[in-house]
Coordinates of C-alpha atoms in Angstrom, one line a residue:
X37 CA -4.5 12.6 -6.9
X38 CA -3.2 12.6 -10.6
X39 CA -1.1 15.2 -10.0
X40 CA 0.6 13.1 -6.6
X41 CA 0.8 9.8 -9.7
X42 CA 2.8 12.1 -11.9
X43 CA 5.2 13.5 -9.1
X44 CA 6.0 9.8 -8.4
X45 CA 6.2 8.6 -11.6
X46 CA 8.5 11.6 -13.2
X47 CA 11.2 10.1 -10.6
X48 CA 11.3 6.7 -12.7
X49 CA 12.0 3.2 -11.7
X50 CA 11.7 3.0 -7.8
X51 CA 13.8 -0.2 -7.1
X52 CA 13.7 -0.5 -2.8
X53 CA 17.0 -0.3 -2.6
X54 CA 17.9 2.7 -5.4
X55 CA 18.2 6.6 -4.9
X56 CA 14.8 7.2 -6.6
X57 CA 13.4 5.3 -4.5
X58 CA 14.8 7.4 -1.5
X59 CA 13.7 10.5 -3.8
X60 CA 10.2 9.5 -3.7
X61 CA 10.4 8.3 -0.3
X62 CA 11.1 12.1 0.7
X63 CA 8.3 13.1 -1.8
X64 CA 5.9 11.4 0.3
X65 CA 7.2 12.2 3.7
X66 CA 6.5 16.0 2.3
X67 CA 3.3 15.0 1.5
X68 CA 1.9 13.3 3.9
X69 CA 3.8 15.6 6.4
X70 CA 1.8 18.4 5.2
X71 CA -1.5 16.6 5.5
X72 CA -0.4 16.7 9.5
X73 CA 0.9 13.1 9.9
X74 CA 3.7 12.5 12.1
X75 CA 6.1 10.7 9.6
X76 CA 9.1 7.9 10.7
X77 CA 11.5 6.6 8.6
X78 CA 12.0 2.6 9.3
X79 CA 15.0 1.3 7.6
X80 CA 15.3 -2.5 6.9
X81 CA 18.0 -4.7 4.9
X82 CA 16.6 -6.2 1.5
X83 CA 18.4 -8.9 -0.6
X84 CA 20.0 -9.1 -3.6
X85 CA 18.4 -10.9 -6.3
X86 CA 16.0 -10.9 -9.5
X87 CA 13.2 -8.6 -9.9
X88 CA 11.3 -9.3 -13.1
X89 CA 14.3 -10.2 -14.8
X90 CA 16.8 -8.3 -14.1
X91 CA 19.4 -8.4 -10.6
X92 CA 19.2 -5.9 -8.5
X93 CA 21.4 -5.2 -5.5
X94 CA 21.2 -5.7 -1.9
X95 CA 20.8 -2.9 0.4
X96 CA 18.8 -0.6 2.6
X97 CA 15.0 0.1 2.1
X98 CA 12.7 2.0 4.1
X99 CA 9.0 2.0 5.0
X100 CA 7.2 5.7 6.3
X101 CA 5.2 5.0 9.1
X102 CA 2.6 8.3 9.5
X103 CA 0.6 8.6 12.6
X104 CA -1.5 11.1 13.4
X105 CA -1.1 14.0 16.6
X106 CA -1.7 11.3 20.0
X107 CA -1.5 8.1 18.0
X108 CA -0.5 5.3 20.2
X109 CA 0.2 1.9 18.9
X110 CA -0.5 -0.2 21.8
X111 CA -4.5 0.6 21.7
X112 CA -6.8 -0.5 19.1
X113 CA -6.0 0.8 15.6
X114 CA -6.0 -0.5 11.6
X115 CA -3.6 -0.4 9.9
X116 CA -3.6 1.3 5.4
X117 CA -0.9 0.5 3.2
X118 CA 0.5 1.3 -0.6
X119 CA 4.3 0.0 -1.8
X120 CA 6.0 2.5 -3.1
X121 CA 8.6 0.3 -4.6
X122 CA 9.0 -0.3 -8.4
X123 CA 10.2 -2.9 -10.8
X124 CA 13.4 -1.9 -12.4
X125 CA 11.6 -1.3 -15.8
X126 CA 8.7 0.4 -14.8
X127 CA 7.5 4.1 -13.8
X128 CA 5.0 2.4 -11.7
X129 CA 2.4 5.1 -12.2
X130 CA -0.1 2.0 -11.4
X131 CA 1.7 0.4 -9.8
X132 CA 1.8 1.7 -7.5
X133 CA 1.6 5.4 -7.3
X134 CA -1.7 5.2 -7.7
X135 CA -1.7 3.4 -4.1
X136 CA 0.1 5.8 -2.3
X137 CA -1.7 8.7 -3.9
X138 CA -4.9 7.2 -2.2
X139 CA -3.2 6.9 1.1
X140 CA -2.2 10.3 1.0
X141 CA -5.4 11.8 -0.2
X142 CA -7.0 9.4 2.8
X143 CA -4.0 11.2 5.1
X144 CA -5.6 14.5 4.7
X145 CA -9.5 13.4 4.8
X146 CA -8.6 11.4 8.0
X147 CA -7.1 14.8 9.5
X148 CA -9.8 17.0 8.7
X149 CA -12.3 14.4 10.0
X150 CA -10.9 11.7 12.2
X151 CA -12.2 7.8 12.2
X152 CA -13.5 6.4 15.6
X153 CA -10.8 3.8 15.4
X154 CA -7.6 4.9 14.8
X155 CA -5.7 4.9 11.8
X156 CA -2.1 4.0 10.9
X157 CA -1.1 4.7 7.6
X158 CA 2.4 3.1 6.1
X159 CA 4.2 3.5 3.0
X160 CA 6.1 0.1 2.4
X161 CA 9.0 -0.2 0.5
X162 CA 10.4 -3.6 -1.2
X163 CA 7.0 -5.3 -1.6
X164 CA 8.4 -6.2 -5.6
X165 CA 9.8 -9.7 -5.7
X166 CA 13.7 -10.4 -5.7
X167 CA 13.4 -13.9 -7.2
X168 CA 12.2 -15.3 -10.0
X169 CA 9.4 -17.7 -7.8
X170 CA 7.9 -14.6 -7.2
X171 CA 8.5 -16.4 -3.0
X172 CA 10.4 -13.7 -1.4
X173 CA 8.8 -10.3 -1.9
X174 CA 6.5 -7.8 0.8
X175 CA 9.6 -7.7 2.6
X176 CA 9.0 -4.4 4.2
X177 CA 5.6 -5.4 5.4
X178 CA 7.3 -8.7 6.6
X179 CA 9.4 -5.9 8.9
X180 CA 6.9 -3.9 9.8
X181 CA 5.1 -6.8 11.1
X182 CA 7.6 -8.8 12.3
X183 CA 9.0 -5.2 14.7
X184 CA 5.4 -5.1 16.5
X185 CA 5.3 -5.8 20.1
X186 CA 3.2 -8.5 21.4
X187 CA 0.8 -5.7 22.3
X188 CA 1.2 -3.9 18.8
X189 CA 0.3 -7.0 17.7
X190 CA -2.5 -7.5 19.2
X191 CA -3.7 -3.8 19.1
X192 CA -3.4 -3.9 15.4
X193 CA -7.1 -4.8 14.1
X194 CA -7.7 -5.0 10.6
X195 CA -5.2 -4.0 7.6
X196 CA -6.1 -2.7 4.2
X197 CA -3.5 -2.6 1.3
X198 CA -4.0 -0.5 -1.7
X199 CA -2.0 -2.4 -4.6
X200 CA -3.0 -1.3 -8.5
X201 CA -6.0 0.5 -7.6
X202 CA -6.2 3.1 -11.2
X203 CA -6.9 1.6 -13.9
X204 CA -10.7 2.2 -14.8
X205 CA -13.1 -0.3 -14.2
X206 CA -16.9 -0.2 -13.0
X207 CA -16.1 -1.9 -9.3
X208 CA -13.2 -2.1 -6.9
X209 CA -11.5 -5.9 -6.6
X210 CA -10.7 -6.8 -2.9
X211 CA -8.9 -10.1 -2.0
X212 CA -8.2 -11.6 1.1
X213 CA -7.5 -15.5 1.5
X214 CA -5.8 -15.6 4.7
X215 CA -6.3 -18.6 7.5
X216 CA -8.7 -16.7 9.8
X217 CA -8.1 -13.5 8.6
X218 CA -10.9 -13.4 5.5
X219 CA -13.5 -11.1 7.8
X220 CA -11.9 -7.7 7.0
X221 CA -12.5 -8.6 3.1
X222 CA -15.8 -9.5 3.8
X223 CA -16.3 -6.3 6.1
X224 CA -15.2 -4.2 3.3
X225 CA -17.6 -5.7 0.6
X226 CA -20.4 -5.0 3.3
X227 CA -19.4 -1.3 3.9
X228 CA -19.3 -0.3 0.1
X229 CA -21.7 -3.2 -1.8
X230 CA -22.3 -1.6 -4.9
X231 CA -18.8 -0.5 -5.3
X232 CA -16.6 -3.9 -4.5
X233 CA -16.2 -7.0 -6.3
X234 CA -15.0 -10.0 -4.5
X235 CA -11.8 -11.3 -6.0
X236 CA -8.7 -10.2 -7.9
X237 CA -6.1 -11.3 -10.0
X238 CA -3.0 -11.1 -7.9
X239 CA -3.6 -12.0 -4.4
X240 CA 0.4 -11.5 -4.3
X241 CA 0.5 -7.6 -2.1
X242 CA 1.5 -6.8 1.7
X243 CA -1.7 -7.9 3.1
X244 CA -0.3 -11.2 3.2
X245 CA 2.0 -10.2 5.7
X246 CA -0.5 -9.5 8.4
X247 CA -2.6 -12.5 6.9
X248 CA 0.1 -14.4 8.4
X249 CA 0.5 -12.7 11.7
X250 CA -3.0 -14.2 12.2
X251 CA -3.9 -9.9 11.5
X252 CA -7.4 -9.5 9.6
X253 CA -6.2 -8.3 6.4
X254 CA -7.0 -7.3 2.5
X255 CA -6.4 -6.1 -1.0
X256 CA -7.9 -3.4 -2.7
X257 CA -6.9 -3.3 -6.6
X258 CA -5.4 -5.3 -9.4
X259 CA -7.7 -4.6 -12.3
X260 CA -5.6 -6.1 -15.1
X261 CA -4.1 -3.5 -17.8
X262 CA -1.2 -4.4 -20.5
X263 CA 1.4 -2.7 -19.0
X264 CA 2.0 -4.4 -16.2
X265 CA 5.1 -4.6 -15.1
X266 CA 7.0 -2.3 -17.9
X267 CA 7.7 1.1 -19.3
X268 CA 4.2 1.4 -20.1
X269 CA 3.1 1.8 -16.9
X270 CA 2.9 5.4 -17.0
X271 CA 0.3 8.2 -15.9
X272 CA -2.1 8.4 -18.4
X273 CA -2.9 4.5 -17.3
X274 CA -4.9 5.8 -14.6
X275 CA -8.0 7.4 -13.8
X276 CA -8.6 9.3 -11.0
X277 CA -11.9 8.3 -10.6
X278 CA -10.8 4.7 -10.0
X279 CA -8.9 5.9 -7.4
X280 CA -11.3 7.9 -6.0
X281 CA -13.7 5.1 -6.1
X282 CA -10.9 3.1 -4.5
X283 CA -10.3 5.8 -1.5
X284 CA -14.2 5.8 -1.0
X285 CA -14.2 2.1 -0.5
X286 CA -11.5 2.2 2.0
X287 CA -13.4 5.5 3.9
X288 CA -16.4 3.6 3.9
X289 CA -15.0 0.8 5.5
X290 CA -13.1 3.0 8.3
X291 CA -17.0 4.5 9.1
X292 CA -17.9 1.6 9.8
X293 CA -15.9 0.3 12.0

């Protein structure tokens, strides 16, 4: 999976809306096309604003939405999802190619050996906030969400988002907090009890998007490291055994459902 965080990385600053993001946005597709998964594009408008600090533009983002061969929406599925986005002064090696380096590396361990409920995996851009407030960010999972059918919707059991999950520590944080929506946290502790902590430092992640579709939903990740948010968030920041402990949480927790 290192080598997927360094691929990313190398491309620089991912702003939603910037052509390294679209770089890495193909880099994936490839990837995750390889490991078998149908891959779609869906494009969505983002805002101009402030993104730690500095204005960005306005303009067109994109999540990847993967299925697997016979995937169909409408019937029971969950849904595991990494931003791919960036802040414009950081590499984002942790954050958050160390997510969607987990998702693919769970893309090609779900196609060798399929869950019993289906999985969805998606890519999200623009999850970084444009504002100041920190209000108005997850805006591709806000579109993802807000695109479902009724019966989408309501076929759409359980979401896990892998946000920060690299940098080394001894357990996994997972987070949920939503009205309603807190059993998928719990059902992940449960699956994996030596290996998850209850809690983390940044709720802020697109789980909160289906938290507020009234969708089950949590966060795996956000052990705190110093550089957050800047050009020091670069490869050598994460450990693949994190992540690997991270990806073993989230298989646990798709056994077990």
């Amino acid at each position: 999976m290192q080598q997927r965080v360094r691929a990313i990385a190398a491309i620089g600053p991912r702003d939603a809306v910037s052509p390294a993001y679209a770089r890495a946005a193909t880099y994936v597709t490839g990837q995750l096309e390889a490991a078998g998964w149908r891959v779609r594009a869906q494009r969505f408008e983002v805002p101009a604003g402030t993104s730690w600090g500095v204005r960005v533009p306005g303009g067109t983002s994109t999540n990847l939405v993967a299925d697997p061969p016979g995937f169909d929406s409408t019937t029971p599925h969950v849904v595991i999802g990494a931003h791919l986005d960036t802040v414009p002064q950081a590499p984002g090696a942790e954050d958050n190619a160390s997510g969607v380096a987990t998702v693919v590396e769970l893309a090609r361990m779900l196609r060798e050996q399929p869950a019993a409920t289906p999985v969805r995996l998606v890519v999200f851009g623009a999850e970084e906030a444009r504002v100041p407030s920190g209000t108005r960010y997850a805006f591709g999972s806000r579109h993802y969400v807000t695109t479902l059918t009724d019966a989408e919707r309501r076929a759409t059991r359980g979401m896990l988002a892998l946000d920060r999950v690299g940098v080394a520590g001894r357990t996994v944080p997972v987070c949920s907090g939503g009205r309603g929506t807190a059993s998928l946290a719990r059902d992940v502790r449960a699956a994996s009890p030596a290996s998850v902590t209850n809690g983390c430092t940044n709720r802020a992640s697109d789980h909160v998007s289906f938290e507020a579709a009234g969708i089950p939903a949590a966060r795996l990740g956000s052990v705190p490291f110093d550089g957050y948010h800047s050009a020091g968030d670069v490869p050598s920041v994460v450990s693949d055994s994190q992540m690997r402990r991270t990806g073993a949480v989230a298989w646990g927790w798709l056994r077990s459902l």
